[in-house]
mmCIF file of C-alpha atoms (C1' of nucleotides) in Angstrom:
data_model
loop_
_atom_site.group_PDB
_atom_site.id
_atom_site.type_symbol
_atom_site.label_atom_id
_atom_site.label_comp_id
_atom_site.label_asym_id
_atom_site.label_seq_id
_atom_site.Cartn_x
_atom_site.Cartn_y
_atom_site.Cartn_z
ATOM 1 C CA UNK A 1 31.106 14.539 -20.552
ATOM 2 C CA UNK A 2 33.091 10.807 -20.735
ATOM 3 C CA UNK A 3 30.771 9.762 -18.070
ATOM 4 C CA UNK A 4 27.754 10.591 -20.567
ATOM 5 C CA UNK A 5 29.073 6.986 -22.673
ATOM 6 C CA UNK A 6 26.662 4.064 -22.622
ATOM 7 C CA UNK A 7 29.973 1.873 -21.932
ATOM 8 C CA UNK A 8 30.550 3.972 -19.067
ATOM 9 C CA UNK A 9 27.504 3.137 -16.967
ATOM 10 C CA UNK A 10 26.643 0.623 -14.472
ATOM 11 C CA UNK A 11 22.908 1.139 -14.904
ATOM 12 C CA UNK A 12 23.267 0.033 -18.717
ATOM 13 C CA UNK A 13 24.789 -3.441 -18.029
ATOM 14 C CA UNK A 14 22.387 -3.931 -15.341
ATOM 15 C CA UNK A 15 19.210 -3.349 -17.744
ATOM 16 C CA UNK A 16 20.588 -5.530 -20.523
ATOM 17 C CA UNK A 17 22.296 -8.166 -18.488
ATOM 18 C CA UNK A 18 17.831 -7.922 -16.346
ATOM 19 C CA UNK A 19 16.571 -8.590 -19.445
ATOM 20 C CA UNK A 20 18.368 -11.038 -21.136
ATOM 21 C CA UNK A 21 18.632 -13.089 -17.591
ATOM 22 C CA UNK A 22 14.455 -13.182 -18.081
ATOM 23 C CA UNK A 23 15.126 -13.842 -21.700
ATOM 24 C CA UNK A 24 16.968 -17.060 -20.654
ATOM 25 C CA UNK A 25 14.012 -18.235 -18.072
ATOM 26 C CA UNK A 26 11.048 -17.873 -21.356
ATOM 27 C CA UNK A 27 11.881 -21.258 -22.911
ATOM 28 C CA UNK A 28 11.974 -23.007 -19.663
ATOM 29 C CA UNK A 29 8.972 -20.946 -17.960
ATOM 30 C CA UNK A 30 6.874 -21.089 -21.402
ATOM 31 C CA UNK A 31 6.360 -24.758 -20.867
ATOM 32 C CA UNK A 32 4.847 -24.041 -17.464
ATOM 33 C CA UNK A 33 2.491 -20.944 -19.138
ATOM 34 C CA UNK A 34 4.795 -18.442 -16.880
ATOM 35 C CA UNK A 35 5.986 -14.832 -17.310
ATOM 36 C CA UNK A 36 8.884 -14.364 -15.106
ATOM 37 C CA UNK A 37 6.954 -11.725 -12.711
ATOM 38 C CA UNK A 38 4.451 -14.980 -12.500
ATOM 39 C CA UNK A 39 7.432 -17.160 -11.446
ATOM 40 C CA UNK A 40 8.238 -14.924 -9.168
ATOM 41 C CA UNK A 41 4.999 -15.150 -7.493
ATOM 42 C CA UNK A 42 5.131 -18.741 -7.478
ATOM 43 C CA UNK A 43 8.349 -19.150 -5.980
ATOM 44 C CA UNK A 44 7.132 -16.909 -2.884
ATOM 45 C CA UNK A 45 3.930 -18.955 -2.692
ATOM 46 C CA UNK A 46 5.818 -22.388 -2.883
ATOM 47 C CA UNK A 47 7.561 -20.821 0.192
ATOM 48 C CA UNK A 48 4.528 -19.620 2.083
ATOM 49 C CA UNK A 49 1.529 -21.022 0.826
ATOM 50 C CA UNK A 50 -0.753 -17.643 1.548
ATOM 51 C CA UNK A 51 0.784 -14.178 1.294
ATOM 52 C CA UNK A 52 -1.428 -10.871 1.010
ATOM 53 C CA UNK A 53 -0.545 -9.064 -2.101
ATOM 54 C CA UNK A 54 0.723 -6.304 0.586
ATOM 55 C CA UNK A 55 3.410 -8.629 1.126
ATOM 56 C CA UNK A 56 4.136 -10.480 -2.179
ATOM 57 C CA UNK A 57 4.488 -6.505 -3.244
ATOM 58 C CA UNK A 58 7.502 -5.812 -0.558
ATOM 59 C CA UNK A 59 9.061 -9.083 -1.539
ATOM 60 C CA UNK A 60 8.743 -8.366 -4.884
ATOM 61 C CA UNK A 61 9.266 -4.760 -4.726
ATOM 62 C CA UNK A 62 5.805 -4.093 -7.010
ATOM 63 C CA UNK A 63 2.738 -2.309 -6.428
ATOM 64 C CA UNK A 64 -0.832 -2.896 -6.715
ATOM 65 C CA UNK A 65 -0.779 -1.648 -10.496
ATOM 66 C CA UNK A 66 1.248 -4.510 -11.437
ATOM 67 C CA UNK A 67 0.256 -7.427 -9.200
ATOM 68 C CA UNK A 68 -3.731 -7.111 -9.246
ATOM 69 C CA UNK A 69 -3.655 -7.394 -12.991
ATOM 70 C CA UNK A 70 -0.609 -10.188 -12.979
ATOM 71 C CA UNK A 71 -2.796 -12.334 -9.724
ATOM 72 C CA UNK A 72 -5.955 -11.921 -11.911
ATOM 73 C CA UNK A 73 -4.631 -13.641 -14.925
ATOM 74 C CA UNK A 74 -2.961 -16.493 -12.542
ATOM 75 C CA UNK A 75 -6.402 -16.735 -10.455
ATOM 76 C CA UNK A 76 -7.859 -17.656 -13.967
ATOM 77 C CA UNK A 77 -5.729 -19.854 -14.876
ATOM 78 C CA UNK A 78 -5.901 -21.476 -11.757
ATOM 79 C CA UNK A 79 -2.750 -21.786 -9.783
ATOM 80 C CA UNK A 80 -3.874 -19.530 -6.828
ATOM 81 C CA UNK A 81 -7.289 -17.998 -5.215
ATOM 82 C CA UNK A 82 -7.788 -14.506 -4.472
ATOM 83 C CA UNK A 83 -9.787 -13.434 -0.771
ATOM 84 C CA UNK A 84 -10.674 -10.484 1.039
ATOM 85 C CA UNK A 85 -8.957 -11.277 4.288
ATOM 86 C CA UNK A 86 -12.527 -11.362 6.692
ATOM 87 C CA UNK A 87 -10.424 -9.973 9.692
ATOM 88 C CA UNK A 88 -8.788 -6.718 7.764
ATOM 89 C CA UNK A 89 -11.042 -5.866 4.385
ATOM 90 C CA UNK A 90 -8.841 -4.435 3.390
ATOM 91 C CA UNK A 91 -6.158 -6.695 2.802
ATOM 92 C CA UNK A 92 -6.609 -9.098 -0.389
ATOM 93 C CA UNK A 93 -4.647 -12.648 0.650
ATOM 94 C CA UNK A 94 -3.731 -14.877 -2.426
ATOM 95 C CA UNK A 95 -3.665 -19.059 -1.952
ATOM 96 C CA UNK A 96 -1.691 -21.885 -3.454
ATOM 97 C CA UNK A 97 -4.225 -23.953 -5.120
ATOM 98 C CA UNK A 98 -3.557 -27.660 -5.815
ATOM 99 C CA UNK A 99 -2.738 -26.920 -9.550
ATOM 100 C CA UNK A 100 -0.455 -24.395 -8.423
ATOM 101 C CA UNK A 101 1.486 -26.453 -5.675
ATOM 102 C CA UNK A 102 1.702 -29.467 -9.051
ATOM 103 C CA UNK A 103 3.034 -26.652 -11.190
ATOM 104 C CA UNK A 104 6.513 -26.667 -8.548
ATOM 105 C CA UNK A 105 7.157 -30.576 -9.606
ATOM 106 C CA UNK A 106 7.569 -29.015 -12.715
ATOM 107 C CA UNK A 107 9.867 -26.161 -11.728
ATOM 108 C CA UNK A 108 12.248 -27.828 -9.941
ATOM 109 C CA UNK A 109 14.862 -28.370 -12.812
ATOM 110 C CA UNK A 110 14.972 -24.833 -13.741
ATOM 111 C CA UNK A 111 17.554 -23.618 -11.513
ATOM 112 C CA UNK A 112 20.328 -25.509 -12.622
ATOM 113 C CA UNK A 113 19.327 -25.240 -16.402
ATOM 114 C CA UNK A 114 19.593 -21.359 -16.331
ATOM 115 C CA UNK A 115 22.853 -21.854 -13.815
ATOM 116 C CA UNK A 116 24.261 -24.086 -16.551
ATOM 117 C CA UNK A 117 23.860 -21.669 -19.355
ATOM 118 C CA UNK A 118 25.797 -18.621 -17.474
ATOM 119 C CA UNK A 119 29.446 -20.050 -17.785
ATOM 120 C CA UNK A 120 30.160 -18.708 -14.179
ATOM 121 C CA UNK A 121 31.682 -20.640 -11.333
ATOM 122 C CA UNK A 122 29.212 -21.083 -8.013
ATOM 123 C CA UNK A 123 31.387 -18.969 -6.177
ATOM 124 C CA UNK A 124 30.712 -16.008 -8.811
ATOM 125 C CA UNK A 125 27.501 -16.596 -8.940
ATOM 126 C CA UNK A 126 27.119 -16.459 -5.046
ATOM 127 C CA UNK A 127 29.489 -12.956 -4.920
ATOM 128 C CA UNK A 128 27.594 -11.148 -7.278
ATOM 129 C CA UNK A 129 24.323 -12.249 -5.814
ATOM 130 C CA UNK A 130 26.169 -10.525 -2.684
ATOM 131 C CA UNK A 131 26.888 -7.596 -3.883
ATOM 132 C CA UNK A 132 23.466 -6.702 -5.553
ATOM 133 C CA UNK A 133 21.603 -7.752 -3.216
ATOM 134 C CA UNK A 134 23.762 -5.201 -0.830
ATOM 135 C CA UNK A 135 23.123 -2.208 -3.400
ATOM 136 C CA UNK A 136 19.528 -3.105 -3.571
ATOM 137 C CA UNK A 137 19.560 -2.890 0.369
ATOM 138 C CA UNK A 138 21.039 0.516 0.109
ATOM 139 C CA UNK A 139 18.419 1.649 -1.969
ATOM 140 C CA UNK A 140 16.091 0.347 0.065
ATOM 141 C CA UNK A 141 16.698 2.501 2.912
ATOM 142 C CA UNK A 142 16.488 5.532 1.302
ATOM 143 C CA UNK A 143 13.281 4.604 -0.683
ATOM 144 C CA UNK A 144 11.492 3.474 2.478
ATOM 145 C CA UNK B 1 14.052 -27.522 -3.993
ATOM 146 C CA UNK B 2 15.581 -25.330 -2.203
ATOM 147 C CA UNK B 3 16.705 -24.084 -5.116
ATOM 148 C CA UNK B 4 13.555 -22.992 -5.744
ATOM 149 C CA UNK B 5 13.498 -20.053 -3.476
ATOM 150 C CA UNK B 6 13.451 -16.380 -4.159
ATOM 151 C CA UNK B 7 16.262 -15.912 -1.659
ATOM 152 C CA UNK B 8 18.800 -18.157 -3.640
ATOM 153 C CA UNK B 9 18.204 -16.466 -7.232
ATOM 154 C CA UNK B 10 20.375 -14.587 -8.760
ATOM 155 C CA UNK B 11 18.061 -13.198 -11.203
ATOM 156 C CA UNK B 12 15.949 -11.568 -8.310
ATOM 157 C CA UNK B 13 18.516 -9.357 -7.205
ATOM 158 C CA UNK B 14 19.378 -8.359 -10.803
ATOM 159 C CA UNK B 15 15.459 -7.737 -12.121
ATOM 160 C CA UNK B 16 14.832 -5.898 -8.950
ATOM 161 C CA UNK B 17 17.569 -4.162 -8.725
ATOM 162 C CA UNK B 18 17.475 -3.475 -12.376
ATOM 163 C CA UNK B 19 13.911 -1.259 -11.871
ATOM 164 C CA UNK B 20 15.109 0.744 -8.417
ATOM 165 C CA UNK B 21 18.045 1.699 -10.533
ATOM 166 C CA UNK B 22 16.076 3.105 -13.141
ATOM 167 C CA UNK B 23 13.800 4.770 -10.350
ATOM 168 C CA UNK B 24 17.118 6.246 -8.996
ATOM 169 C CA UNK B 25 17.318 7.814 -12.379
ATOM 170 C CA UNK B 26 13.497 8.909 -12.931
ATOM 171 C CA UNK B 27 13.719 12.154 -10.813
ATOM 172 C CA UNK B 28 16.729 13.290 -12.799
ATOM 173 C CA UNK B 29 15.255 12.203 -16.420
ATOM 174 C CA UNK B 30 11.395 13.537 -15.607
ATOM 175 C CA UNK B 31 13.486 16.984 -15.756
ATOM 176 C CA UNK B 32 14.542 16.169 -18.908
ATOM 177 C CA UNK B 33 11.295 14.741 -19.999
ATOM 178 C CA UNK B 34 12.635 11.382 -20.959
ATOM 179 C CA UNK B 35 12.323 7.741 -19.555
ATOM 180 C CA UNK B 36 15.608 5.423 -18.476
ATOM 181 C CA UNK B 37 15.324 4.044 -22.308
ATOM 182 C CA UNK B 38 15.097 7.383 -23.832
ATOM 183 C CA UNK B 39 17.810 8.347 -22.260
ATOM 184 C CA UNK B 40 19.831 5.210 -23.916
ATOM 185 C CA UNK B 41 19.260 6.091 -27.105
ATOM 186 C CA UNK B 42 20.294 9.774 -26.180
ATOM 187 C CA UNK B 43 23.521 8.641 -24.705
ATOM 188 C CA UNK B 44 23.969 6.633 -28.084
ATOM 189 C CA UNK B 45 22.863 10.004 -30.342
ATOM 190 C CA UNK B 46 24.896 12.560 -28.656
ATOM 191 C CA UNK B 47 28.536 10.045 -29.039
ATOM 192 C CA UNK B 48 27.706 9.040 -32.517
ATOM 193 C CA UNK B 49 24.679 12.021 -34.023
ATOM 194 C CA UNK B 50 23.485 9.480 -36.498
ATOM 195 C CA UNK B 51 22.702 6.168 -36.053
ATOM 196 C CA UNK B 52 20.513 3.218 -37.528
ATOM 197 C CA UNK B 53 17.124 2.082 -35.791
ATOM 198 C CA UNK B 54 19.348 -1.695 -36.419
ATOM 199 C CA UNK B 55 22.208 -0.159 -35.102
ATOM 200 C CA UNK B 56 20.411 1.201 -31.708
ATOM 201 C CA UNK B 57 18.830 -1.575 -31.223
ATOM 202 C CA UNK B 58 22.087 -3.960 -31.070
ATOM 203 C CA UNK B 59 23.739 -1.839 -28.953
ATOM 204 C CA UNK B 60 20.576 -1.448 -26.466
ATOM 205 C CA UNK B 61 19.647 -5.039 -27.330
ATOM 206 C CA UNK B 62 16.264 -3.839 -28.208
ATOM 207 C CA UNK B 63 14.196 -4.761 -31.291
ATOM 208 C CA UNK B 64 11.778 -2.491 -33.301
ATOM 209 C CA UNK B 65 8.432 -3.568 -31.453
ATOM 210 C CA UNK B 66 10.067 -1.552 -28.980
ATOM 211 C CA UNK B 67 11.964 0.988 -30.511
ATOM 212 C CA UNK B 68 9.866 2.362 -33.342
ATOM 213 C CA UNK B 69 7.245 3.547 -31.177
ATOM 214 C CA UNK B 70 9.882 5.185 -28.769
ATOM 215 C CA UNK B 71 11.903 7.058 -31.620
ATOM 216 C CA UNK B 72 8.567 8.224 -32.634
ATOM 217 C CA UNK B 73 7.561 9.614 -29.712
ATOM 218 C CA UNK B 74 11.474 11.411 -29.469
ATOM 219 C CA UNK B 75 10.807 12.793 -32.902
ATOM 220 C CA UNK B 76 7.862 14.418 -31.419
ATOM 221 C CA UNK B 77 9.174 15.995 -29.048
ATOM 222 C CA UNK B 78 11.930 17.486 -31.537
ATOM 223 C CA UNK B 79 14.767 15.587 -30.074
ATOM 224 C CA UNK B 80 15.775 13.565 -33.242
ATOM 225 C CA UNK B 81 14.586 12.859 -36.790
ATOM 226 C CA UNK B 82 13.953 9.829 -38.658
ATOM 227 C CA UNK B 83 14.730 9.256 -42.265
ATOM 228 C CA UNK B 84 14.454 6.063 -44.379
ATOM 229 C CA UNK B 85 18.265 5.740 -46.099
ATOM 230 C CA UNK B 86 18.646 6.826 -49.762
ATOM 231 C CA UNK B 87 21.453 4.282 -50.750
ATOM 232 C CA UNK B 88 19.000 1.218 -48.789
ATOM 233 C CA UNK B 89 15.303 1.837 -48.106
ATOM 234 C CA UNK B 90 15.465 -1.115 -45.594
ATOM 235 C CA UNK B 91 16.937 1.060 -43.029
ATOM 236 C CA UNK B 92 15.970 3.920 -41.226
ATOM 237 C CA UNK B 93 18.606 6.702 -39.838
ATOM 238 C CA UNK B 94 18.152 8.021 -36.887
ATOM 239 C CA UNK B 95 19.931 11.703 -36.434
ATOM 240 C CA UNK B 96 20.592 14.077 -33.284
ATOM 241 C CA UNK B 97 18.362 17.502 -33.853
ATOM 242 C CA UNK B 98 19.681 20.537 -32.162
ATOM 243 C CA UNK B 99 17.046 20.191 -29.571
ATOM 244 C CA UNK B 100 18.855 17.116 -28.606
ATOM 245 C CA UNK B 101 21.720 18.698 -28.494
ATOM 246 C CA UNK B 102 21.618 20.932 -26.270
ATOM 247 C CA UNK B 103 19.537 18.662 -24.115
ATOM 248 C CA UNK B 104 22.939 17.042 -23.315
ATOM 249 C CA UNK B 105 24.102 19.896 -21.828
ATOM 250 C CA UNK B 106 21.201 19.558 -18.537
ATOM 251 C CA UNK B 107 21.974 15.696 -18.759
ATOM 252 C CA UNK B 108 26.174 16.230 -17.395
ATOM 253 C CA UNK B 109 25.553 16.068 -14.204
ATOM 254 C CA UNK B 110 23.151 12.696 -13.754
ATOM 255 C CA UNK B 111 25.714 10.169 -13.597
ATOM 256 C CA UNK B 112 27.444 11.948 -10.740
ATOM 257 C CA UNK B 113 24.228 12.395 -8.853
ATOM 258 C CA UNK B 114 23.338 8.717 -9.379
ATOM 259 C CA UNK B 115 26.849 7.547 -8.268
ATOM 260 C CA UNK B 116 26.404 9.728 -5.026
ATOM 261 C CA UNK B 117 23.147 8.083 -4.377
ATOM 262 C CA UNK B 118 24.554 4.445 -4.643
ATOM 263 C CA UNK B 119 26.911 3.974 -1.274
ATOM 264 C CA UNK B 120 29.267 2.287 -3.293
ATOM 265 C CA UNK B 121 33.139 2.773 -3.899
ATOM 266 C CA UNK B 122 34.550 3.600 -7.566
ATOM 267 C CA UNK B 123 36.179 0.326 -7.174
ATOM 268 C CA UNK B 124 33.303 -1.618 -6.629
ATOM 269 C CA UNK B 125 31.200 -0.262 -9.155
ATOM 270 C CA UNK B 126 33.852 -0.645 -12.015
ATOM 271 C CA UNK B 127 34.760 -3.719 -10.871
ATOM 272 C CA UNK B 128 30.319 -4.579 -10.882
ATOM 273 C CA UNK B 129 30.209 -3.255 -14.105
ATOM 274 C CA UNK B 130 32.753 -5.497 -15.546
ATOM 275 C CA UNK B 131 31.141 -8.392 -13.957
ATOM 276 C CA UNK B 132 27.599 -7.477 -15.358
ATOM 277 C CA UNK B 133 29.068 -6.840 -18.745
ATOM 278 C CA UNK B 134 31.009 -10.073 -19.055
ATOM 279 C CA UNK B 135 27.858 -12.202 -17.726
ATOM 280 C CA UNK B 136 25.845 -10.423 -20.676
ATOM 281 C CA UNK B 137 28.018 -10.949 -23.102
ATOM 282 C CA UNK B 138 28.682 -14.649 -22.271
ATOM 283 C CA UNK B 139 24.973 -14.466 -23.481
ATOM 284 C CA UNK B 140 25.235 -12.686 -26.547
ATOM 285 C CA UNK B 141 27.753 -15.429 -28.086
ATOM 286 C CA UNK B 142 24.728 -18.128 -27.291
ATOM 287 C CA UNK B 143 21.797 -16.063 -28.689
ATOM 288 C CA UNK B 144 23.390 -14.445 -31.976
ATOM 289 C "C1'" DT C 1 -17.525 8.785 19.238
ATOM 290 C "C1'" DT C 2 -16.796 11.506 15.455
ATOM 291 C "C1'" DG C 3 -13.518 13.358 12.395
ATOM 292 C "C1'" DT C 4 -8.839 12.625 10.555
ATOM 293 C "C1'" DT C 5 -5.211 9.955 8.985
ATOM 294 C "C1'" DT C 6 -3.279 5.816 7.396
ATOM 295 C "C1'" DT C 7 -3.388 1.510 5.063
ATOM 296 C "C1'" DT C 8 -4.608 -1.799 1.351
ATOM 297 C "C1'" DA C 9 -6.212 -2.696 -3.201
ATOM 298 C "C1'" DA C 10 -8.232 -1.497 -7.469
ATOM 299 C "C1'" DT C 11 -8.424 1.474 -11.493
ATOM 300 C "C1'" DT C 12 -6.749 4.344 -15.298
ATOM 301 C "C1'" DG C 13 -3.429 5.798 -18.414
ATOM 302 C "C1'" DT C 14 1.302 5.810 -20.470
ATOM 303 C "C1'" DG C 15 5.392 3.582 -21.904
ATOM 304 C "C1'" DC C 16 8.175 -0.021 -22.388
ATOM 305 C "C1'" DA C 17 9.427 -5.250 -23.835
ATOM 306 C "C1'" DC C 18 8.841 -8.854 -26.843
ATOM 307 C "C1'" DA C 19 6.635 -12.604 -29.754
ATOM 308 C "C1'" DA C 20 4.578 -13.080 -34.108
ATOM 309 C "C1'" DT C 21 3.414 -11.464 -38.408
ATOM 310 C "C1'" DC C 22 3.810 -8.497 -42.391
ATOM 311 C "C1'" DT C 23 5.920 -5.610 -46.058
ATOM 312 C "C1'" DA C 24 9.323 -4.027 -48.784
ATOM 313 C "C1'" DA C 25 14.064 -3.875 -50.178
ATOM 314 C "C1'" DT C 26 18.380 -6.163 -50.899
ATOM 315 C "C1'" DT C 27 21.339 -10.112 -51.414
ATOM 316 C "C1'" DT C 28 22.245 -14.629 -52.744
ATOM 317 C "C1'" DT C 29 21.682 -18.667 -55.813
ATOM 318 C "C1'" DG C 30 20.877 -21.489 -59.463
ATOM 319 C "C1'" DC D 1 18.749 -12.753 -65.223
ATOM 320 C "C1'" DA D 2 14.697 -14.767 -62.030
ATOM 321 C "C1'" DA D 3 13.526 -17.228 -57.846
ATOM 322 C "C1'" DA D 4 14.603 -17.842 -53.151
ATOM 323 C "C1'" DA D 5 16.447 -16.335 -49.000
ATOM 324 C "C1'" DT D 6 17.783 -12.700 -46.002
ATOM 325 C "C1'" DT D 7 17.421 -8.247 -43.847
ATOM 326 C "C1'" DA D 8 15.311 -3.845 -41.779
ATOM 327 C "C1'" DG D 9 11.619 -1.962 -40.004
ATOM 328 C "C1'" DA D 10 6.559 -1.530 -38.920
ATOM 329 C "C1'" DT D 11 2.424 -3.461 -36.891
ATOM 330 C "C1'" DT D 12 -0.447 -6.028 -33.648
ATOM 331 C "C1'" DG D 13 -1.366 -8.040 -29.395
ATOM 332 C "C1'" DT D 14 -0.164 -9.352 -24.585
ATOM 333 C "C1'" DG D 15 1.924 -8.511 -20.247
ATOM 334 C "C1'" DC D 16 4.427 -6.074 -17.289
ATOM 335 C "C1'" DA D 17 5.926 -1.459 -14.542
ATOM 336 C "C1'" DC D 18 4.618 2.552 -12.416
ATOM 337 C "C1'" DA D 19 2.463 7.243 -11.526
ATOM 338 C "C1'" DA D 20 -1.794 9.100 -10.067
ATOM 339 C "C1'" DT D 21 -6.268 8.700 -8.476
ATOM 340 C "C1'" DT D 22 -10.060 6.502 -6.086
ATOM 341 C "C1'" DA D 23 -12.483 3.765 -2.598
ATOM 342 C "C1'" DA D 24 -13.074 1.379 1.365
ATOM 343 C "C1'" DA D 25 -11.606 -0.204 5.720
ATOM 344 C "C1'" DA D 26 -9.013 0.304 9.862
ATOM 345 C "C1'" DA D 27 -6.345 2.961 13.235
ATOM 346 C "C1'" DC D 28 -5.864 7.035 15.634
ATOM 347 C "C1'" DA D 29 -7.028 11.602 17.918
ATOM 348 C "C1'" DA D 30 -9.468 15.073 19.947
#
DNA sequence: TTGTTTTTAATTGTGCACAATCTAATTTTG
DNA sequence: CAAAATTAGATTGTGCACAATTAAAAACAA
């Protein structure tokens, strides 16, 4: 029954510690008109210029629920374009526009901002990127 | 700018991680009829029976846009009752019913199931845990 | 080639999260 | 004490998340 105590869970820590990490992006990624799913988004697009929402989903590990809605409201505000791909109609391909490629200028400070606010060492910070990326991995394979 | 990249964030790992933890949890919880934050509060109800909507929602660093409606729903389905205090009508307590009670009782076994389904040591996850904990609470002495 | 299956998005509905605002009750101050 | 400030919770509105369903296109099979 011990293991029944919020202190005594991993999962607790992680959905605080989620939140509050997205909690310290807002001030930063409200002067850009970002959520943090929308950042997200960005970052892979900064990367790769045109993704299908197929694959911003698997990077992002979302479905269609969440990103048609989310790529709509960032369509209208400009900083991508939304296409039915003409070789596979099925597949929906988002583009960097111009606006969204000047939005990055803006961006590129927030990394070390948000690193500058945790009070961890680099090395920390690199471990425990490690080791959740490796549980997320596990999960991974079972999911899919 | 490479800083920039989804790859070398550590609040990737952590948000997405965060959710397929939580999905790890949903087959377990749909049994129960509850969702991962549900199942917070219940962990909070069945160690302490009675607690404060404030009080919940500093331990689950929630706020009442998010847990009114949710302790509402609970009371309809009979797992807890809420009553405005008789010494301060500011606060609402928020007590354990029987119902809840004896949902405990199916809810022993989760954490054990969860841990099975992770791939990880006993080590490792205490030793994550205390990691995640001390990075949130690094945050809680700049926010409040 | 036709029927079946799979794949990709969109849609619908529910439940969080959280900012902003509001109300009422209590505490603090002058 | 009365006015001002604080506190607890509720409400409203927006934006995720995600299950379930639908629709259309493409791949596959007989």
């Amino acid at each position: 029954m011990d293991q029944l105590h919020l202190q005594n869970q991993l999962c607790f820590p992680l959905y605080a510690l989620s939140r509050q990490m997205t909690a310290l992006y807002r001030p930063y990624l409200d002067k850009l008109d970002l959520t943090y799913p929308q950042y997200l988004v960005m970052l892979l697009l900064w990367e790769h210029e045109k993704l299908s929402v197929k694959k911003i989903g698997c990077e992002l590990w979302l479905d269609s629920g969440t990103l048609t809605p989310l790529l709509k409201r960032m369509e209208e505000t400009g900083l991508l374009t939304r296409d039915r791909c003409v070789e596979d109609e099925r597949v929906v391909n988002v583009h960097l526009s111009k606006e969204g490629r000047q939005l990055q200028k803006k961006a590129v400070g927030i990394p070390d901002h948000i690193f500058s606010e945790l009070s961890i060492s680099h090395a920390q910070l690199k471990s425990l990127k490690k080791e959740l990326s490796a549980l997320l991995n596990n999960l991974e394979k079972k999911g899919g």
